PDB file of C-alpha atoms in Angstrom:
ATOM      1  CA  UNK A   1      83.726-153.504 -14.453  1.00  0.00           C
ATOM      2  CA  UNK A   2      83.663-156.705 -16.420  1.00  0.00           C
ATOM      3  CA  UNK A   3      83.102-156.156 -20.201  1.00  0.00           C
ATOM      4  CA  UNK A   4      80.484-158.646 -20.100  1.00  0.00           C
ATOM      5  CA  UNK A   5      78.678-160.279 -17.567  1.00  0.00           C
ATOM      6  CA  UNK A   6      76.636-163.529 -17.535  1.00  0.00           C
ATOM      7  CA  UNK A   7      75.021-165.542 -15.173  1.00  0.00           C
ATOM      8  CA  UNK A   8      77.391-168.851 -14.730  1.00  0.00           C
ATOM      9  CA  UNK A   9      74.399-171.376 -13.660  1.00  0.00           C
ATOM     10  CA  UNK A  10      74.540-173.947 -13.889  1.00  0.00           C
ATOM     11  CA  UNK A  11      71.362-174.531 -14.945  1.00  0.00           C
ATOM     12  CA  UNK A  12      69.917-177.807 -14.886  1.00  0.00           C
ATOM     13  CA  UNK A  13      66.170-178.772 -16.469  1.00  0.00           C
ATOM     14  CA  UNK A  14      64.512-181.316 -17.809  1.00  0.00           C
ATOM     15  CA  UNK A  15      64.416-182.586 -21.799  1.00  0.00           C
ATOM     16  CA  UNK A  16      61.356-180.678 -23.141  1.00  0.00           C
ATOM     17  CA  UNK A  17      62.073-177.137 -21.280  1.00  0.00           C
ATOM     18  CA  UNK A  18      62.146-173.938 -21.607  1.00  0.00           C
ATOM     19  CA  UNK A  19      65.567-171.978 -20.499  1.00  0.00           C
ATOM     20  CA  UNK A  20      66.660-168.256 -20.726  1.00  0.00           C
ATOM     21  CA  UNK A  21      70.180-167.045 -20.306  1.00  0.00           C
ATOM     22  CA  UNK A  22      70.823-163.125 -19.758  1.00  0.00           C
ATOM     23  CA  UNK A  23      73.739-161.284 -20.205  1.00  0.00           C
ATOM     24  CA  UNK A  24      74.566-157.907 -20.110  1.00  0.00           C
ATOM     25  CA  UNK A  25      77.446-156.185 -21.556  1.00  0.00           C
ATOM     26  CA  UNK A  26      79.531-152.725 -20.311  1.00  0.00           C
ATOM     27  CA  UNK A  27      80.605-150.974 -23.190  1.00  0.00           C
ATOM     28  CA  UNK A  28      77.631-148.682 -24.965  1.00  0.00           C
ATOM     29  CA  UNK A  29      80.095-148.406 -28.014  1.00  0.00           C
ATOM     30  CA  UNK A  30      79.253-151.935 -29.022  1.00  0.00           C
ATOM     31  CA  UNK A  31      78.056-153.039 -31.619  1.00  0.00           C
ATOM     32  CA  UNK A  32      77.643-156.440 -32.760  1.00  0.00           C
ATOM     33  CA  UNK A  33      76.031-159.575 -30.303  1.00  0.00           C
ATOM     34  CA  UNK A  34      76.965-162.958 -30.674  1.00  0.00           C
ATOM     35  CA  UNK A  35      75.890-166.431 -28.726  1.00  0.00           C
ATOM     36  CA  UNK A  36      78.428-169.092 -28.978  1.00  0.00           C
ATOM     37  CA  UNK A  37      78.552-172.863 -27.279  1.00  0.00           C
ATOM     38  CA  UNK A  38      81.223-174.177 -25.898  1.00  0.00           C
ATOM     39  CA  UNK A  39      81.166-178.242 -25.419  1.00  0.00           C
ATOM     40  CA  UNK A  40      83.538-179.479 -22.166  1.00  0.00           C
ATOM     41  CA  UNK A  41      87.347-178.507 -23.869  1.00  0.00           C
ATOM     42  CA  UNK A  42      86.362-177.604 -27.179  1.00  0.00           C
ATOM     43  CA  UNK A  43      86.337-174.491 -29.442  1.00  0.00           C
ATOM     44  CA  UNK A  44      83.234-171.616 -29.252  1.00  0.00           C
ATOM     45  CA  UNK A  45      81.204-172.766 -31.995  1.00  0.00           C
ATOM     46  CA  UNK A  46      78.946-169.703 -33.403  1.00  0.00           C
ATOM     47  CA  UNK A  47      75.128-170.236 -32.684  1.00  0.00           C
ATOM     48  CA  UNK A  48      73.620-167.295 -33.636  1.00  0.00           C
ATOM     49  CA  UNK A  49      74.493-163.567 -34.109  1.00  0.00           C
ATOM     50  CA  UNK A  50      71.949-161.213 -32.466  1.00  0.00           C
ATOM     51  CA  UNK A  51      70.557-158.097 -34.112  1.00  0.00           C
ATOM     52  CA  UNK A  52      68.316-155.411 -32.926  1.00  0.00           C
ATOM     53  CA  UNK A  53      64.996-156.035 -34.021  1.00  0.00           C
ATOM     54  CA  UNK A  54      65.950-160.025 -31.857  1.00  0.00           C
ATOM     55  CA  UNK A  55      66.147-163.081 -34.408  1.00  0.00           C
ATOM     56  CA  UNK A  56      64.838-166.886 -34.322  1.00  0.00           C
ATOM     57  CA  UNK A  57      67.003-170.094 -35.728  1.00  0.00           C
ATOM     58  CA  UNK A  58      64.555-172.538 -35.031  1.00  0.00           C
ATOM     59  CA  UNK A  59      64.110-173.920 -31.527  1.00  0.00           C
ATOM     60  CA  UNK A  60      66.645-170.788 -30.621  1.00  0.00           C
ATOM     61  CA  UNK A  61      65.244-167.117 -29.823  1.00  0.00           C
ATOM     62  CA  UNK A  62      67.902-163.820 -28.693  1.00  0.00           C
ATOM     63  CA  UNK A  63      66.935-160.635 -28.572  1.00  0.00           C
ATOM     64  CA  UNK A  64      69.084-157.416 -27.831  1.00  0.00           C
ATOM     65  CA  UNK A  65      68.230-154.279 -25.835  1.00  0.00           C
ATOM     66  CA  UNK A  66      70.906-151.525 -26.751  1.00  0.00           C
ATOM     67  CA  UNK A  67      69.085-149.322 -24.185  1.00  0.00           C
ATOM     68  CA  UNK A  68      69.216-151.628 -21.296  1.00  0.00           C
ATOM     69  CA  UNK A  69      72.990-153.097 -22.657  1.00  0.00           C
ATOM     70  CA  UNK A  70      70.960-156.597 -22.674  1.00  0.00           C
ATOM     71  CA  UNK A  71      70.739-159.694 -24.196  1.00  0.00           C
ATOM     72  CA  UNK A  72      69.243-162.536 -24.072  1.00  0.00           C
ATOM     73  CA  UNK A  73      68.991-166.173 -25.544  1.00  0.00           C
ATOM     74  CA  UNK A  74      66.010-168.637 -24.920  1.00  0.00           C
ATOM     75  CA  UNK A  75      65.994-172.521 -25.850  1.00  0.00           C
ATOM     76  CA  UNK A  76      62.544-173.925 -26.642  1.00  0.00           C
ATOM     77  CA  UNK A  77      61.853-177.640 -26.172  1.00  0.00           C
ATOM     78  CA  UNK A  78      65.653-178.164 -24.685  1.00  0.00           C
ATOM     79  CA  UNK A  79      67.093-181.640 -25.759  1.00  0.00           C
ATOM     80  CA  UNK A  80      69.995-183.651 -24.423  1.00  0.00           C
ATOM     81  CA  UNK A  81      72.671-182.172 -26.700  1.00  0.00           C
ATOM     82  CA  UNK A  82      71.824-179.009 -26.137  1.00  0.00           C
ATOM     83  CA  UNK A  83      73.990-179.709 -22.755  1.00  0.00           C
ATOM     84  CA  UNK A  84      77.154-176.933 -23.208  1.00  0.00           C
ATOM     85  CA  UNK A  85      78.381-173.982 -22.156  1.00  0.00           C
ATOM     86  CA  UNK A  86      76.716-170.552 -24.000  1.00  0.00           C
ATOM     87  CA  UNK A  87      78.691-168.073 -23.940  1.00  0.00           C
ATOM     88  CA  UNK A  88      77.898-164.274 -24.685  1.00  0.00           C
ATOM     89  CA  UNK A  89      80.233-162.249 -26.754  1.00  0.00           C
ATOM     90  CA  UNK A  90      80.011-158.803 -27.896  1.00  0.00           C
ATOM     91  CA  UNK A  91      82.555-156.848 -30.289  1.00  0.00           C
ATOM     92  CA  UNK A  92      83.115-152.954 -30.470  1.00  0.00           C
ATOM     93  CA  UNK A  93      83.483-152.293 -33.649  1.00  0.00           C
ATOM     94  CA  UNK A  94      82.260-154.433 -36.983  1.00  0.00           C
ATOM     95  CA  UNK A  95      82.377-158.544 -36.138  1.00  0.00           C
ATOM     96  CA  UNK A  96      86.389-158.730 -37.814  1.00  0.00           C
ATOM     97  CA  UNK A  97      86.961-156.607 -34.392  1.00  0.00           C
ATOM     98  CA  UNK A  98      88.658-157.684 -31.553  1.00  0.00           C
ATOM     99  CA  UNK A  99      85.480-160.419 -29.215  1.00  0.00           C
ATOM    100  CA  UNK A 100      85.010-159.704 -25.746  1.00  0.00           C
ATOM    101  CA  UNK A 101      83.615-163.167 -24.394  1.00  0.00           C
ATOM    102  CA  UNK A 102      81.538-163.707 -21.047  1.00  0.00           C
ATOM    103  CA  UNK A 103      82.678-166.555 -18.599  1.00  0.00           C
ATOM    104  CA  UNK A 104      80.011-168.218 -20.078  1.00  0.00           C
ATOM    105  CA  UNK A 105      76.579-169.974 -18.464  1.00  0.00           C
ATOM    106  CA  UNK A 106      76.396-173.695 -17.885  1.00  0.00           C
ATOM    107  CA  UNK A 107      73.430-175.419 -19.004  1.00  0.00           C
ATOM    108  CA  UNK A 108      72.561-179.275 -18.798  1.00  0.00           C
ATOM    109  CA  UNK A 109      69.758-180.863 -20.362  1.00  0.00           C
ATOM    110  CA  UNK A 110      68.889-184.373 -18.394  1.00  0.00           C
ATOM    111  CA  UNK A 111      66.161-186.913 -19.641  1.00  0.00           C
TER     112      UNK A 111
ATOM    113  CA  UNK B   1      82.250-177.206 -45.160  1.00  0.00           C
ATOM    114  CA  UNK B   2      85.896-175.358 -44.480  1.00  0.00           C
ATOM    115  CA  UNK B   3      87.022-175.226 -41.277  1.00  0.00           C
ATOM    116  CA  UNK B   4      90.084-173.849 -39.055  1.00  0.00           C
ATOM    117  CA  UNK B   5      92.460-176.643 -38.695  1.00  0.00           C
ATOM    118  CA  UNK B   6      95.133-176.209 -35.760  1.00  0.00           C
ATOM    119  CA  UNK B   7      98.815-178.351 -34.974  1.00  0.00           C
ATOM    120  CA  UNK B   8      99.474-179.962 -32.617  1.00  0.00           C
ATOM    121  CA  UNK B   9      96.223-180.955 -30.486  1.00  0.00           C
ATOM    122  CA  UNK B  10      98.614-180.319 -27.468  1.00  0.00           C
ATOM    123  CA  UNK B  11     101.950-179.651 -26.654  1.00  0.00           C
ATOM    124  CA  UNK B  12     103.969-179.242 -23.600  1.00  0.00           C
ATOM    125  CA  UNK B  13     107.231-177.516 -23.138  1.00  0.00           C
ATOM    126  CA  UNK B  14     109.554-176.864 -20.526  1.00  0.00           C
ATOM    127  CA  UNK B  15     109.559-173.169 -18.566  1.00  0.00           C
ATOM    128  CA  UNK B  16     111.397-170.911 -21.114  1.00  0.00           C
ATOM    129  CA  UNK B  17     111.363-172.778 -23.986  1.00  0.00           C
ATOM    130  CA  UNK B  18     110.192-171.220 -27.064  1.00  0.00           C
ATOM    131  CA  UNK B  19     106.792-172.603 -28.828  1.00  0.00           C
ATOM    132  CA  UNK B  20     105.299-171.967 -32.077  1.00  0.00           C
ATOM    133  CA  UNK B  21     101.312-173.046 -32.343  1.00  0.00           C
ATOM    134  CA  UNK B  22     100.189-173.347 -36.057  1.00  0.00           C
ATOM    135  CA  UNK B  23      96.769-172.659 -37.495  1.00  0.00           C
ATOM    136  CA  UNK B  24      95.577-172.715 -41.319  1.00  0.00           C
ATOM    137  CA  UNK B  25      92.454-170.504 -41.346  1.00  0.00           C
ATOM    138  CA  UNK B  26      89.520-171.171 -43.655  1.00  0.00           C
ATOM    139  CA  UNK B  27      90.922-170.458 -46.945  1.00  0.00           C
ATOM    140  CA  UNK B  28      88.787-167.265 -48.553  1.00  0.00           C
ATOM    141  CA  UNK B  29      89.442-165.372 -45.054  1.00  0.00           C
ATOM    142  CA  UNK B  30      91.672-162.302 -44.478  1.00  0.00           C
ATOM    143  CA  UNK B  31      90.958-161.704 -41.194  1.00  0.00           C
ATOM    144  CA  UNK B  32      92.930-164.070 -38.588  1.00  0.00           C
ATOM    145  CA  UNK B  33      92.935-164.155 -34.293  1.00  0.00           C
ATOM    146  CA  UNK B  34      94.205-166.049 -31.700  1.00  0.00           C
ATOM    147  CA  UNK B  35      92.407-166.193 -28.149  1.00  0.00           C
ATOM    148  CA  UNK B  36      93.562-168.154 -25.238  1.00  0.00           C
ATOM    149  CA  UNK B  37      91.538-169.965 -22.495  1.00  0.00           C
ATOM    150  CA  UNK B  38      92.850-171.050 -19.079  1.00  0.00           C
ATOM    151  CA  UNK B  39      91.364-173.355 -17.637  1.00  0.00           C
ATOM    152  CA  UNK B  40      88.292-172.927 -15.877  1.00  0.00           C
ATOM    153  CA  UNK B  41      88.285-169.184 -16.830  1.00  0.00           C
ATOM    154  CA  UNK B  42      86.687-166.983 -20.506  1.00  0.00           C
ATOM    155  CA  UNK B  43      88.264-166.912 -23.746  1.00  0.00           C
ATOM    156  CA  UNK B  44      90.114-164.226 -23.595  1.00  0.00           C
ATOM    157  CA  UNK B  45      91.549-161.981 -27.541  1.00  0.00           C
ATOM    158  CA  UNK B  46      95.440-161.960 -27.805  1.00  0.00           C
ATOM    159  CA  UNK B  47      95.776-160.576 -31.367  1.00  0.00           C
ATOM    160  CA  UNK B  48      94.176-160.034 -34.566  1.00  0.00           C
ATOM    161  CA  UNK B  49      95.932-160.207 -38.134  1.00  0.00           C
ATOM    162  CA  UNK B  50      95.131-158.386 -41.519  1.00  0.00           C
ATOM    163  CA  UNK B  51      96.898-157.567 -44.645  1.00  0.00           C
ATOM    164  CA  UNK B  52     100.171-159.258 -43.097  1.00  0.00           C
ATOM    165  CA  UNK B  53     100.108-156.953 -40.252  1.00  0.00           C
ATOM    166  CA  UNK B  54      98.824-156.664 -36.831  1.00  0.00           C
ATOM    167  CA  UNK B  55      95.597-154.590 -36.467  1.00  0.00           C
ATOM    168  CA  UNK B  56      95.006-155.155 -32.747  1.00  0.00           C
ATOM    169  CA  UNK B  57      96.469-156.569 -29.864  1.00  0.00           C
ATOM    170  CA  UNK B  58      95.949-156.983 -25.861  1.00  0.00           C
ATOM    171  CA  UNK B  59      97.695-156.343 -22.853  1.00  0.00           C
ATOM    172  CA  UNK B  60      98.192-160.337 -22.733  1.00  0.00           C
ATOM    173  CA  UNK B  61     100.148-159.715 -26.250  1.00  0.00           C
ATOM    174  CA  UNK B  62     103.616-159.086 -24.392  1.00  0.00           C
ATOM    175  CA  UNK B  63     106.939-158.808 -26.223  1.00  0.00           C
ATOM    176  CA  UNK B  64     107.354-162.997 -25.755  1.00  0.00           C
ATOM    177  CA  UNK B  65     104.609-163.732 -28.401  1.00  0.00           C
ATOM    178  CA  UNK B  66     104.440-162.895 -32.467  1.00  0.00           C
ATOM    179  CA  UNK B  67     102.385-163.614 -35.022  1.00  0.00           C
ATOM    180  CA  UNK B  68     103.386-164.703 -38.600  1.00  0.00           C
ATOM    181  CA  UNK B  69     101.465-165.646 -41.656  1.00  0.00           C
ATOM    182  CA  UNK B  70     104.490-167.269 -43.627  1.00  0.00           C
ATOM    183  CA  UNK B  71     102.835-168.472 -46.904  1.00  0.00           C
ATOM    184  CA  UNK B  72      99.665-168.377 -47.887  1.00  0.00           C
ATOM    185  CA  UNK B  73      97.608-171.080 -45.954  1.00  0.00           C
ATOM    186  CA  UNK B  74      99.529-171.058 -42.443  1.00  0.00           C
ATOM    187  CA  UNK B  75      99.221-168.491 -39.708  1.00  0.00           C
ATOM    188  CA  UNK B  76     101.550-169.025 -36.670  1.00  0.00           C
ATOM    189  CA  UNK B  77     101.843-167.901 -32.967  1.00  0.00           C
ATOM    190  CA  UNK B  78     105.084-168.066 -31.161  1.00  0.00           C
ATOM    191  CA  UNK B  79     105.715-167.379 -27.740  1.00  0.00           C
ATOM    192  CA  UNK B  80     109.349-167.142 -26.942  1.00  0.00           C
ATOM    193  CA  UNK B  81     110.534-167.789 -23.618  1.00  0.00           C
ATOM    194  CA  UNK B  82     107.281-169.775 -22.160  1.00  0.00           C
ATOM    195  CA  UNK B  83     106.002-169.330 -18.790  1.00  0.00           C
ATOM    196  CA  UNK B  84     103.532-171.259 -16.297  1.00  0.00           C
ATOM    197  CA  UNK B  85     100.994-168.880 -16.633  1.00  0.00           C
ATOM    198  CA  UNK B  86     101.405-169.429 -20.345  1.00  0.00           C
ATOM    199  CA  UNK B  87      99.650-173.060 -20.012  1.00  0.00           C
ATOM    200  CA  UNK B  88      96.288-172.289 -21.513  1.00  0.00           C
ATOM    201  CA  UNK B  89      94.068-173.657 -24.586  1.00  0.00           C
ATOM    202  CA  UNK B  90      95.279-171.558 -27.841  1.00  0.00           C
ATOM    203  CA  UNK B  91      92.628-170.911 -30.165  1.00  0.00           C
ATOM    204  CA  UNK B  92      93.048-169.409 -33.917  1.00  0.00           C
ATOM    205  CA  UNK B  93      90.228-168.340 -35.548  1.00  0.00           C
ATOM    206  CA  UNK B  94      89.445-166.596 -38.897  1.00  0.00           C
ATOM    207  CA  UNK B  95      86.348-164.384 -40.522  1.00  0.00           C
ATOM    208  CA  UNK B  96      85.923-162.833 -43.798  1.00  0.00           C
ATOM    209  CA  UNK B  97      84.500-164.746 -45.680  1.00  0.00           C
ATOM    210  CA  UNK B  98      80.431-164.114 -46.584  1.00  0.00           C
ATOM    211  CA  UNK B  99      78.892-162.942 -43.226  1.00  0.00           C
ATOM    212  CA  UNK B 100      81.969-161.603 -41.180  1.00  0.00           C
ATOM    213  CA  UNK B 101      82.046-163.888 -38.272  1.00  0.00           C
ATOM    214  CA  UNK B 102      84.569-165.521 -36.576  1.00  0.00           C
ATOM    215  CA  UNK B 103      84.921-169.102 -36.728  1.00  0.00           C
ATOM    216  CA  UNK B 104      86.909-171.094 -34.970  1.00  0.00           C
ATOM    217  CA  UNK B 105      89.479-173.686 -34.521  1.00  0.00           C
ATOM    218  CA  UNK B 106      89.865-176.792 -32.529  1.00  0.00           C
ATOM    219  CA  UNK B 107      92.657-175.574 -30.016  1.00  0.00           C
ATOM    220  CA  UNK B 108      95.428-176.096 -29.064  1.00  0.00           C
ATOM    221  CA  UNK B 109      96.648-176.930 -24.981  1.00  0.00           C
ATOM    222  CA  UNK B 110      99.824-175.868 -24.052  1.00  0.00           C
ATOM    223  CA  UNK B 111     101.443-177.293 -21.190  1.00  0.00           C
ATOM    224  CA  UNK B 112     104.185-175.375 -19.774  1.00  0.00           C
ATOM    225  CA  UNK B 113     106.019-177.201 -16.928  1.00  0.00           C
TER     226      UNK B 113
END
């Protein structure tokens, strides 16, 4: 069984909406959450690190269900740049530990 | 604000050759990686570095890759005798600084013909 498991999309809305990625993960000894982006043959870039009680950067919502081995990220009010590739990454141990990464889900943002 | 810097952008190599990709991590961090991405497929962990030693590796991490931090700003990854299969995007990344997270360089492709 994969370590972690995303939907791959793509998903494809309109400037202005609303998206949700899921993602669940294998391994009940983890223990830090992560969202990265990846733009078309670049590096992850770090978005937002996800903690139990869920967290908010802005337009940007995730939220983490240790019970269910869930998380999730939503994008309010999506604009064009927010076109990438999210990817969902968990860790075992503390975040200097070794990142498991999902295959990532595609999202693109048209006007 | 500091990032991972990585040399060259890309570099191909003939099957067995022997490549070294070079990475200077964020300067206040102690913890260094490397990943690897083929194309088309995840980012996948290769090895993580602390305290000049290895703390972790994978099952990618063969005996035809090493990992070297030879002065104080450069950490390197060689693989030895290079493969196809070895033709992927090489990422270095770093963490330790105030918040723990890994940050990432720009990559590097290798191109093994």
């Amino acid at each position: 069984r994969k370590e972690v498991e995303q939907d791959p999309g793509p998903f494809n809305v309109p400037e202005g909406a609303t998206v949700a990625f899921n993602c669940t993960y294998s391994n009940s000894a983890s223990q830090s959450f992560f969202w990265y982006r990846q733009d078309c043959r670049k590096e992850p870039k770090l978005l937002m690190s996800v903690y139990s009680s869920g967290n908010e950067d802005g337009r940007f919502t995730a939220q983490l269900n240790r019970a269910s081995q869930y998380i999730s990220l939503l994008i309010r009010d999506s604009k064009l740049s927010d076109s990438a590739t999210y990817l969902c990454v968990v860790a075992r141990g503390s975040t200097l530990g070794r990142l498991y990464f999902g295959r990532g889900t595609q999202l693109t943002v048209w006007p | 604000e500091p990032e991972v810097t990585q040399t060259p952008s890309h570099q191909v190599t003939q099957m067995g050759q022997e490549v070294i990709l070079r990475c200077v991590p964020i300067s206040n961090h102690l913890y260094f990686y490397w990943y690897r991405q083929i194309l088309g497929q995840k980012v996948e962990f290769l090895v993580s570095f602390y305290n000049n030693e290895i703390s972790e590796k994978s099952e990618i991490f063969d005996d035809q890759f090493s990992v070297e931090r030879p002065d104080g700003s450069n950490f390197t990854l060689k693989i030895r005798s290079t493969k196809l299969e070895d033709s992927a995007m090489y990422f270095c990344a770093s963490s330790g600084g105030d918040n723990y997270e890994q940050y990432f360089g720009p990559g590097t492709r290798l191109t093994v013909t």
